[in-house]
Amino acid sequence: GADRVRPPGSFQVPARAEEITIPADVTPEKVPTHIVDYSETEQTEEELQDEIHRADVVCVVYDVSEEATIEKWLFWQDRDGALSPVELQSLYSVFPVAPWVPELPRTVRTEAGQLPLHGYLCQWTLVTYLDVRSCLAHLGYLGYPTLCEQDSQAQAITVTRRKRLDQEKGQTQRSVLMCKVLGARGVGKSSFLRAFLGHRLGEAQEFPADSPVHVIDTVQVNGQEKYLILWEMSADSLLAASPDTTCDVACLMFDGSDPRSFAHCISVYKRHYMDGQTPCLFVSSKADLPEGVPPAGLSPAEFCRRHRLPPPTPFSCAGPAQPHTDVFARLATMATFPHLVHTELHPTPVWLKGVLVAVGAAMAAVLSISLYRVLVKSR
Ligand SMILES: Nc1nc2c(ncn2[C@@H]2O[C@H](COP(=O)(O)OP(=O)(O)OP(=O)(O)O)[C@@H](O)[C@H]2O)c(=O)[nH]1
Ligand SMILES: [Mg+2]
């Protein structure tokens, strides 16, 4: 317990209780239970660490009338708002197998090798989305039902309605959106994923071959925070018999300095997204390099126009500044409002508006003439 001024009328007890073992036959589970008390006034932080590592379960006692007594225990040992590798290790110690390693620093934003609360929440969201079974197991090991006074850890999971219903209603309650990033080999997909976590080209260590293909961060959509998952789909993975290309928004990437790579985008689009169910954004990567000359045929801009798609968005992760984040917010917005993509991104051209006004005027004229004739006849 915390070392505080004892209120009047309270009892004088030793700072630390004696270690005791509750015999097996008096516990409901028939397991002998060894109880060790820890006191801040008598023991060091190192001793606490040792005890926590030895323990199978930790019971935190705090004074409900004084919030400061719990704050210390809310997972931030040094209260700097971020988990260091050592603190993370201590968190992992309650799991039979450490979760999230070694890919964690490459799937979420980290700060100077530490995992801030934001990244921690992102990681939980990613695991929940991709592998809900593991997530439930992790919550179980952390004692979620007991700590949060819930019947089961399933209470921590929100299941949103079917996507088809979202599409019918034209809005989504989802706060986690999935974007698949597709493109020919070497167009810059992995660099795009790293840019989403704030890494410039060559800044982060190169992803090894077995690197995670997902990253997650939050973006603002109309003032609301949404989790956006970027999932890299290699050109090879698309060669599978039936690759899973379902997502909330597709990011089709080609190398702007080598427009031949656009042919791959066209084939992916025609094969998987031509039905118009999924909003698509074409991204022209390596915008810092001189633009390549498109081969004879449709230019990317022309292709997008013909298919009523937003024009290709240039993107670069090179250069001294942090990569522009607009494109990520744009992807999340398209995923949130799929039905608006065509109308919003393709405002009615002026000439068409003119035609519509002319047709409207002609219709009015025809109607009023008919009405005039009917009135004349009825006289
Ligand atoms: N100049 C420039 N080079 C880039 C940019 N983005 C990526 N590159 C380079 O392009 C090459 C391929 O980048 P990756 O991000 O690995 O491309 P990828 O699409 O993931 O490649 P695969 O996974 O092999 O299909 C690397 O050498 C990057 O350094 C950019 O914005 N500008
Ligand atoms: Mg890659």
Short mmCIF file of C-alpha atoms and ligand atoms in Angstrom, two decimals:
data_model
loop_
_atom_site.label_atom_id
_atom_site.label_comp_id
_atom_site.label_asym_id
_atom_site.label_seq_id
_atom_site.Cartn_x
_atom_site.Cartn_y
_atom_site.Cartn_z
CA GLY A 1 0.00 0.00 0.00
CA ALA A 2 1.01 3.64 -0.40
CA ASP A 3 2.74 5.42 2.46
CA ARG A 4 0.24 8.04 3.46
CA VAL A 5 -0.95 9.88 6.53
CA ARG A 6 -3.17 7.55 8.49
CA PRO A 7 -6.66 9.00 9.02
CA PRO A 8 -7.87 9.20 12.61
CA GLY A 9 -9.54 6.03 13.82
CA SER A 10 -7.63 3.74 11.46
CA PHE A 11 -5.69 0.79 12.80
CA GLN A 12 -1.96 0.58 13.16
CA VAL A 13 -0.82 -2.40 11.03
CA PRO A 14 2.64 -3.40 9.82
CA ALA A 15 3.51 -2.04 6.35
CA ARG A 16 3.97 -5.60 5.13
CA ALA A 17 2.05 -8.75 5.97
CA GLU A 18 3.91 -12.02 6.58
CA GLU A 19 4.19 -14.37 3.60
CA ILE A 20 1.59 -17.11 3.90
CA THR A 21 0.54 -20.22 1.98
CA ILE A 22 -3.14 -21.06 1.73
CA PRO A 23 -3.37 -24.88 1.72
CA ALA A 24 -4.86 -26.62 -1.31
CA ASP A 25 -7.91 -28.01 0.52
CA VAL A 26 -9.27 -24.58 1.45
CA THR A 27 -9.05 -23.10 -2.07
CA PRO A 28 -11.93 -23.71 -4.50
CA GLU A 29 -9.53 -24.89 -7.22
CA LYS A 30 -7.56 -27.08 -4.81
CA VAL A 31 -4.29 -25.28 -5.59
CA PRO A 32 -1.98 -24.22 -2.76
CA THR A 33 -1.60 -20.46 -3.02
CA HIS A 34 1.42 -18.59 -1.78
CA ILE A 35 0.70 -14.94 -0.96
CA VAL A 36 3.46 -12.35 -0.89
CA ASP A 37 2.84 -8.77 0.22
CA TYR A 38 4.81 -5.84 -1.13
CA SER A 39 5.22 -2.46 0.51
CA GLU A 40 6.65 0.63 -1.09
CA THR A 41 7.79 1.91 2.29
CA GLU A 42 10.02 -1.08 3.02
CA GLN A 43 10.98 -2.45 -0.38
CA THR A 44 12.68 -1.27 -3.54
CA GLU A 45 11.39 -1.09 -7.09
CA GLU A 46 13.79 -3.96 -8.00
CA GLU A 47 12.28 -6.19 -5.34
CA LEU A 48 8.85 -5.42 -6.78
CA GLN A 49 10.08 -6.36 -10.27
CA ASP A 50 11.40 -9.69 -8.96
CA GLU A 51 8.15 -10.48 -7.19
CA ILE A 52 6.07 -9.64 -10.27
CA HIS A 53 8.24 -11.91 -12.41
CA ARG A 54 7.85 -14.77 -9.93
CA ALA A 55 4.10 -14.31 -9.53
CA ASP A 56 1.37 -16.17 -11.43
CA VAL A 57 -1.11 -13.49 -10.59
CA VAL A 58 -0.78 -9.96 -9.25
CA CYS A 59 -3.38 -8.35 -7.01
CA VAL A 60 -3.25 -4.55 -6.98
CA VAL A 61 -4.85 -2.92 -3.94
CA TYR A 62 -5.59 0.78 -4.05
CA ASP A 63 -7.58 3.35 -2.14
CA VAL A 64 -10.79 4.21 -4.03
CA SER A 65 -10.93 7.57 -2.32
CA GLU A 66 -7.53 8.49 -3.70
CA GLU A 67 -6.96 8.04 -7.42
CA ALA A 68 -3.23 8.66 -7.18
CA THR A 69 -2.83 5.28 -5.50
CA ILE A 70 -3.94 3.42 -8.68
CA GLU A 71 -2.26 5.66 -11.27
CA LYS A 72 1.14 4.27 -10.47
CA TRP A 73 0.00 0.74 -11.36
CA LEU A 74 -1.64 1.47 -14.68
CA PHE A 75 1.10 -0.28 -16.65
CA TRP A 76 3.45 2.60 -16.95
CA GLN A 77 6.16 1.74 -14.57
CA ASP A 78 8.14 4.93 -15.03
CA ARG A 79 5.00 6.93 -15.82
CA ASP A 80 6.46 8.35 -19.06
CA GLY A 81 3.37 7.30 -21.06
CA ALA A 82 5.29 4.74 -23.13
CA LEU A 83 6.45 1.15 -22.79
CA SER A 84 10.19 0.59 -23.10
CA PRO A 85 11.41 -2.82 -24.36
CA VAL A 86 11.96 -3.86 -20.71
CA GLU A 87 8.47 -2.75 -19.68
CA LEU A 88 7.03 -4.54 -22.71
CA GLN A 89 8.88 -7.68 -21.67
CA SER A 90 7.34 -7.39 -18.25
CA LEU A 91 3.88 -7.07 -19.84
CA TYR A 92 4.61 -10.13 -21.99
CA SER A 93 5.60 -12.13 -18.92
CA VAL A 94 1.94 -12.96 -18.21
CA PHE A 95 1.62 -14.71 -21.59
CA PRO A 96 2.84 -18.26 -22.24
CA VAL A 97 4.30 -17.02 -25.55
CA ALA A 98 5.17 -13.34 -26.03
CA PRO A 99 2.62 -11.81 -28.42
CA TRP A 100 3.36 -9.18 -31.10
CA VAL A 101 7.08 -9.74 -31.33
CA PRO A 102 9.25 -9.24 -33.28
CA GLU A 103 7.17 -7.32 -35.83
CA LEU A 104 5.60 -4.85 -33.39
CA PRO A 105 7.92 -1.86 -34.04
CA ARG A 106 7.18 -2.18 -37.75
CA THR A 107 3.40 -2.40 -37.52
CA VAL A 108 2.65 0.65 -35.35
CA ARG A 109 4.17 4.04 -34.63
CA THR A 110 6.89 3.92 -32.01
CA GLU A 111 8.80 6.81 -30.44
CA ALA A 112 12.54 6.43 -29.91
CA GLY A 113 12.22 2.67 -29.50
CA GLN A 114 9.34 2.99 -27.04
CA LEU A 115 5.73 1.99 -27.54
CA PRO A 116 3.42 4.89 -26.67
CA LEU A 117 -0.19 4.36 -25.61
CA HIS A 118 -1.35 5.26 -29.13
CA GLY A 119 0.75 2.50 -30.70
CA TYR A 120 -0.33 0.07 -27.99
CA LEU A 121 -4.00 0.69 -28.79
CA CYS A 122 -3.28 0.45 -32.52
CA GLN A 123 -1.64 -2.93 -32.00
CA TRP A 124 -4.62 -4.26 -30.04
CA THR A 125 -6.91 -3.05 -32.80
CA LEU A 126 -4.83 -4.71 -35.50
CA VAL A 127 -4.72 -8.06 -33.67
CA THR A 128 -8.45 -7.90 -32.98
CA TYR A 129 -9.16 -7.24 -36.65
CA LEU A 130 -6.82 -9.85 -38.09
CA ASP A 131 -7.00 -12.57 -35.47
CA VAL A 132 -9.81 -12.22 -32.96
CA ARG A 133 -9.02 -15.62 -31.37
CA SER A 134 -5.52 -14.50 -30.39
CA CYS A 135 -6.94 -11.24 -29.12
CA LEU A 136 -9.40 -13.07 -26.85
CA ALA A 137 -6.60 -15.29 -25.59
CA HIS A 138 -4.38 -12.25 -24.88
CA LEU A 139 -7.19 -10.53 -23.00
CA GLY A 140 -7.73 -13.69 -20.99
CA TYR A 141 -4.08 -13.87 -19.94
CA LEU A 142 -4.24 -10.22 -18.91
CA GLY A 143 -7.22 -11.03 -16.69
CA TYR A 144 -9.62 -8.79 -18.60
CA PRO A 145 -12.88 -10.35 -17.29
CA THR A 146 -11.75 -9.95 -13.68
CA LEU A 147 -10.15 -6.53 -14.01
CA CYS A 148 -13.05 -5.08 -15.98
CA GLU A 149 -15.74 -7.01 -14.11
CA GLN A 150 -17.12 -8.61 -17.26
CA ASP A 151 -18.47 -12.13 -17.78
CA SER A 152 -16.00 -12.81 -20.53
CA GLN A 153 -13.39 -11.09 -22.65
CA ALA A 154 -15.81 -11.31 -25.59
CA GLN A 155 -17.40 -8.21 -24.02
CA ALA A 156 -14.36 -6.24 -25.15
CA ILE A 157 -15.12 -6.93 -28.82
CA THR A 158 -17.63 -4.93 -30.84
CA VAL A 159 -19.06 -6.66 -33.86
CA THR A 160 -20.28 -4.18 -36.46
CA ARG A 161 -23.08 -4.87 -38.91
CA ARG A 162 -22.48 -6.50 -42.28
CA LYS A 163 -20.72 -4.43 -44.87
CA ARG A 164 -23.55 -4.94 -47.33
CA LEU A 165 -25.91 -3.19 -44.91
CA ASP A 166 -23.43 -0.33 -44.55
CA GLN A 167 -23.41 0.02 -48.32
CA GLU A 168 -27.21 0.05 -48.48
CA LYS A 169 -27.49 2.69 -45.76
CA GLY A 170 -24.61 4.70 -47.19
CA GLN A 171 -22.77 4.97 -43.88
CA THR A 172 -20.64 2.86 -41.63
CA GLN A 173 -20.31 2.54 -37.86
CA ARG A 174 -16.92 0.92 -38.27
CA SER A 175 -13.94 2.59 -36.73
CA VAL A 176 -11.43 0.19 -38.27
CA LEU A 177 -10.95 0.31 -42.03
CA MET A 178 -8.97 -2.02 -44.25
CA CYS A 179 -7.05 -0.75 -47.26
CA LYS A 180 -5.23 -3.21 -49.52
CA VAL A 181 -2.21 -1.80 -51.32
CA LEU A 182 -1.59 -3.49 -54.65
CA GLY A 183 0.92 -2.89 -57.41
CA ALA A 184 3.69 -4.37 -59.55
CA ARG A 185 6.97 -5.44 -57.97
CA GLY A 186 9.11 -2.58 -56.71
CA VAL A 187 6.60 0.26 -57.21
CA GLY A 188 6.99 1.30 -53.57
CA LYS A 189 4.24 -0.49 -51.64
CA SER A 190 6.35 -1.29 -48.57
CA SER A 191 7.75 2.25 -48.58
CA PHE A 192 4.16 3.55 -48.66
CA LEU A 193 3.31 1.45 -45.60
CA ARG A 194 6.39 2.75 -43.77
CA ALA A 195 5.50 6.31 -44.76
CA PHE A 196 2.14 5.81 -43.04
CA LEU A 197 4.05 5.24 -39.79
CA GLY A 198 6.01 8.45 -40.43
CA HIS A 199 9.20 6.92 -41.84
CA ARG A 200 10.92 8.56 -44.76
CA LEU A 201 12.64 6.54 -47.48
CA GLY A 202 15.67 4.71 -46.11
CA GLU A 203 15.05 6.05 -42.60
CA ALA A 204 13.58 2.91 -41.03
CA GLN A 205 15.48 -0.34 -41.22
CA GLU A 206 14.50 -2.25 -44.33
CA PHE A 207 11.71 -4.72 -43.75
CA PRO A 208 13.13 -8.24 -43.88
CA ALA A 209 11.67 -10.72 -46.36
CA ASP A 210 9.24 -12.13 -43.79
CA SER A 211 8.22 -8.65 -42.69
CA PRO A 212 4.63 -8.00 -41.67
CA VAL A 213 2.48 -6.89 -44.51
CA HIS A 214 0.19 -4.81 -42.32
CA VAL A 215 0.60 -1.48 -40.61
CA ILE A 216 -1.96 0.47 -38.60
CA ASP A 217 -2.41 4.05 -37.49
CA THR A 218 -5.25 6.50 -36.95
CA VAL A 219 -6.46 9.19 -39.33
CA GLN A 220 -9.17 11.82 -39.10
CA VAL A 221 -12.29 11.42 -41.23
CA ASN A 222 -14.63 14.39 -40.87
CA GLY A 223 -13.22 15.09 -37.42
CA GLN A 224 -13.64 11.48 -36.31
CA GLU A 225 -10.73 9.22 -35.52
CA LYS A 226 -10.57 6.04 -37.59
CA TYR A 227 -8.07 3.23 -37.49
CA LEU A 228 -6.70 2.54 -40.95
CA ILE A 229 -4.95 -0.75 -41.70
CA LEU A 230 -2.74 -0.84 -44.79
CA TRP A 231 -2.19 -4.35 -46.11
CA GLU A 232 0.45 -4.87 -48.77
CA MET A 233 -0.47 -7.45 -51.39
CA SER A 234 2.52 -8.41 -53.47
CA ALA A 235 2.22 -9.05 -57.18
CA ASP A 236 3.10 -12.69 -56.46
CA SER A 237 0.31 -13.15 -53.91
CA LEU A 238 -2.17 -12.12 -56.63
CA LEU A 239 -1.07 -15.11 -58.70
CA ALA A 240 -2.78 -17.47 -56.20
CA ALA A 241 -5.89 -19.31 -57.40
CA SER A 242 -8.30 -16.94 -55.65
CA PRO A 243 -6.44 -14.15 -53.84
CA ASP A 244 -8.44 -12.35 -51.17
CA THR A 245 -8.66 -8.79 -52.41
CA THR A 246 -11.67 -7.78 -50.31
CA CYS A 247 -11.19 -4.53 -48.42
CA ASP A 248 -12.92 -1.23 -47.66
CA VAL A 249 -10.75 0.69 -50.12
CA ALA A 250 -8.16 -0.44 -52.67
CA CYS A 251 -4.97 1.51 -53.25
CA LEU A 252 -3.65 0.65 -56.71
CA MET A 253 -0.06 1.79 -56.96
CA PHE A 254 2.10 2.33 -60.02
CA ASP A 255 5.52 3.92 -60.42
CA GLY A 256 5.02 7.39 -61.88
CA SER A 257 8.60 7.38 -63.17
CA ASP A 258 7.95 4.09 -64.96
CA PRO A 259 4.38 4.16 -66.33
CA ARG A 260 4.76 0.63 -67.71
CA SER A 261 3.93 -0.46 -64.15
CA PHE A 262 0.44 0.94 -64.75
CA ALA A 263 -0.45 -2.12 -66.87
CA HIS A 264 -0.42 -4.19 -63.66
CA CYS A 265 -2.87 -1.79 -62.00
CA ILE A 266 -5.20 -2.04 -64.98
CA SER A 267 -5.24 -5.83 -64.82
CA VAL A 268 -5.78 -5.84 -61.02
CA TYR A 269 -8.57 -3.30 -61.36
CA LYS A 270 -10.30 -5.19 -64.16
CA ARG A 271 -9.97 -8.53 -62.42
CA HIS A 272 -10.95 -7.57 -58.88
CA TYR A 273 -12.58 -4.17 -58.62
CA MET A 274 -14.37 -3.52 -61.89
CA ASP A 275 -17.75 -4.30 -60.25
CA GLY A 276 -17.54 -0.93 -58.47
CA GLN A 277 -18.25 -2.40 -55.01
CA THR A 278 -14.94 -1.20 -53.57
CA PRO A 279 -13.70 2.38 -53.89
CA CYS A 280 -10.31 2.51 -55.64
CA LEU A 281 -7.57 5.13 -55.56
CA PHE A 282 -4.71 5.00 -58.04
CA VAL A 283 -1.47 6.26 -56.53
CA SER A 284 1.40 7.36 -58.74
CA SER A 285 4.49 6.66 -56.61
CA LYS A 286 8.03 8.13 -56.63
CA ALA A 287 6.69 11.59 -57.49
CA ASP A 288 10.13 13.01 -56.63
CA LEU A 289 11.56 11.36 -59.79
CA PRO A 290 11.03 12.73 -63.31
CA GLU A 291 7.73 11.57 -64.74
CA GLY A 292 8.05 8.72 -67.23
CA VAL A 293 6.53 8.82 -70.71
CA PRO A 294 3.48 6.55 -70.84
CA PRO A 295 3.60 3.87 -73.54
CA ALA A 296 1.15 4.19 -76.41
CA GLY A 297 -2.44 3.67 -75.26
CA LEU A 298 -4.35 5.06 -72.35
CA SER A 299 -2.54 7.36 -69.93
CA PRO A 300 -3.27 6.68 -66.23
CA ALA A 301 -5.25 9.93 -65.97
CA GLU A 302 -7.31 9.06 -69.04
CA PHE A 303 -7.96 5.51 -67.77
CA CYS A 304 -9.24 6.86 -64.45
CA ARG A 305 -11.45 9.42 -66.16
CA ARG A 306 -13.02 6.79 -68.41
CA HIS A 307 -13.73 4.51 -65.46
CA ARG A 308 -15.12 7.33 -63.34
CA LEU A 309 -12.27 6.96 -60.85
CA PRO A 310 -10.54 9.80 -59.03
CA PRO A 311 -7.44 11.00 -60.91
CA PRO A 312 -4.14 9.33 -59.89
CA THR A 313 -2.68 10.81 -56.70
CA PRO A 314 1.05 11.52 -56.78
CA PHE A 315 3.01 10.34 -53.75
CA SER A 316 6.63 10.35 -52.64
CA CYS A 317 8.35 9.08 -49.56
CA ALA A 318 11.70 10.59 -50.53
CA GLY A 319 12.98 14.01 -49.54
CA PRO A 320 13.83 15.76 -46.29
CA ALA A 321 10.27 16.34 -45.07
CA GLN A 322 7.91 13.75 -43.58
CA PRO A 323 5.78 12.16 -46.30
CA HIS A 324 2.46 13.87 -46.96
CA THR A 325 -0.33 12.24 -45.02
CA ASP A 326 -3.24 13.57 -47.10
CA VAL A 327 -3.40 10.41 -49.17
CA PHE A 328 -4.03 8.26 -46.08
CA ALA A 329 -6.88 10.46 -44.88
CA ARG A 330 -8.24 10.34 -48.42
CA LEU A 331 -8.18 6.53 -48.46
CA ALA A 332 -9.93 6.39 -45.07
CA THR A 333 -12.57 8.87 -46.26
CA MET A 334 -13.24 6.82 -49.39
CA ALA A 335 -13.55 3.69 -47.21
CA THR A 336 -16.00 5.43 -44.87
CA PHE A 337 -18.20 6.92 -47.61
CA PRO A 338 -17.87 4.52 -50.56
CA HIS A 339 -21.08 5.73 -52.17
CA LEU A 340 -19.82 9.33 -52.29
CA VAL A 341 -16.67 8.53 -54.22
CA HIS A 342 -18.18 8.99 -57.66
CA THR A 343 -20.43 11.95 -56.95
CA GLU A 344 -18.01 13.89 -54.75
CA LEU A 345 -14.90 13.25 -56.76
CA HIS A 346 -16.62 13.78 -60.09
CA PRO A 347 -18.63 16.96 -59.81
CA THR A 348 -20.96 17.35 -62.77
CA PRO A 349 -18.93 19.08 -65.50
CA VAL A 350 -20.00 22.61 -66.45
CA TRP A 351 -20.94 21.66 -70.02
CA LEU A 352 -23.19 18.88 -68.70
CA LYS A 353 -24.81 21.29 -66.25
CA GLY A 354 -25.49 23.57 -69.25
CA VAL A 355 -27.09 20.71 -71.16
CA LEU A 356 -29.19 19.77 -68.11
CA VAL A 357 -30.41 23.37 -67.73
CA ALA A 358 -31.27 23.50 -71.45
CA VAL A 359 -33.13 20.16 -71.27
CA GLY A 360 -34.91 21.38 -68.12
CA ALA A 361 -35.98 24.58 -69.88
CA ALA A 362 -37.18 22.65 -72.93
CA MET A 363 -39.20 20.28 -70.73
CA ALA A 364 -40.80 23.23 -68.92
CA ALA A 365 -41.68 24.82 -72.26
CA VAL A 366 -43.25 21.57 -73.55
CA LEU A 367 -45.19 21.15 -70.31
CA SER A 368 -46.50 24.68 -70.26
CA ILE A 369 -47.57 24.46 -73.92
CA SER A 370 -49.44 21.18 -73.21
CA LEU A 371 -51.04 22.72 -70.14
CA TYR A 372 -52.06 25.80 -72.17
CA ARG A 373 -53.70 23.54 -74.82
CA VAL A 374 -55.57 21.52 -72.16
CA LEU A 375 -56.84 24.75 -70.60
CA VAL A 376 -57.89 26.20 -73.98
CA LYS A 377 -59.74 22.95 -74.88
CA SER A 378 -61.57 22.85 -71.56
CA ARG A 379 -63.00 26.34 -72.05
N1 LIG B 1 12.84 7.94 -55.37
C1 LIG B 1 11.95 7.20 -54.74
N2 LIG B 1 12.17 5.87 -54.58
C2 LIG B 1 11.25 5.15 -53.93
C3 LIG B 1 10.06 5.74 -53.42
N3 LIG B 1 9.34 4.77 -52.82
C4 LIG B 1 10.03 3.63 -52.95
N4 LIG B 1 11.19 3.84 -53.61
C5 LIG B 1 12.23 2.85 -53.94
O1 LIG B 1 11.67 1.82 -54.73
C6 LIG B 1 12.22 0.57 -54.40
C7 LIG B 1 11.12 -0.41 -54.10
O2 LIG B 1 10.41 0.02 -52.96
P1 LIG B 1 9.51 -0.96 -52.10
O3 LIG B 1 8.79 -0.10 -51.13
O4 LIG B 1 10.30 -2.08 -51.58
O5 LIG B 1 8.53 -1.49 -53.23
P2 LIG B 1 7.48 -2.69 -53.14
O6 LIG B 1 6.37 -2.35 -54.06
O7 LIG B 1 7.13 -2.97 -51.73
O8 LIG B 1 8.33 -3.89 -53.73
P3 LIG B 1 7.94 -5.46 -53.67
O9 LIG B 1 7.41 -5.75 -52.30
O10 LIG B 1 9.22 -6.14 -53.97
O11 LIG B 1 6.92 -5.68 -54.74
C8 LIG B 1 13.15 0.79 -53.22
O12 LIG B 1 14.47 0.83 -53.70
C9 LIG B 1 12.73 2.14 -52.68
O13 LIG B 1 13.83 2.82 -52.12
C10 LIG B 1 9.86 7.16 -53.59
O14 LIG B 1 8.88 7.76 -53.17
N5 LIG B 1 10.84 7.83 -54.27
MG MG B 2 7.18 -4.73 -50.58
#
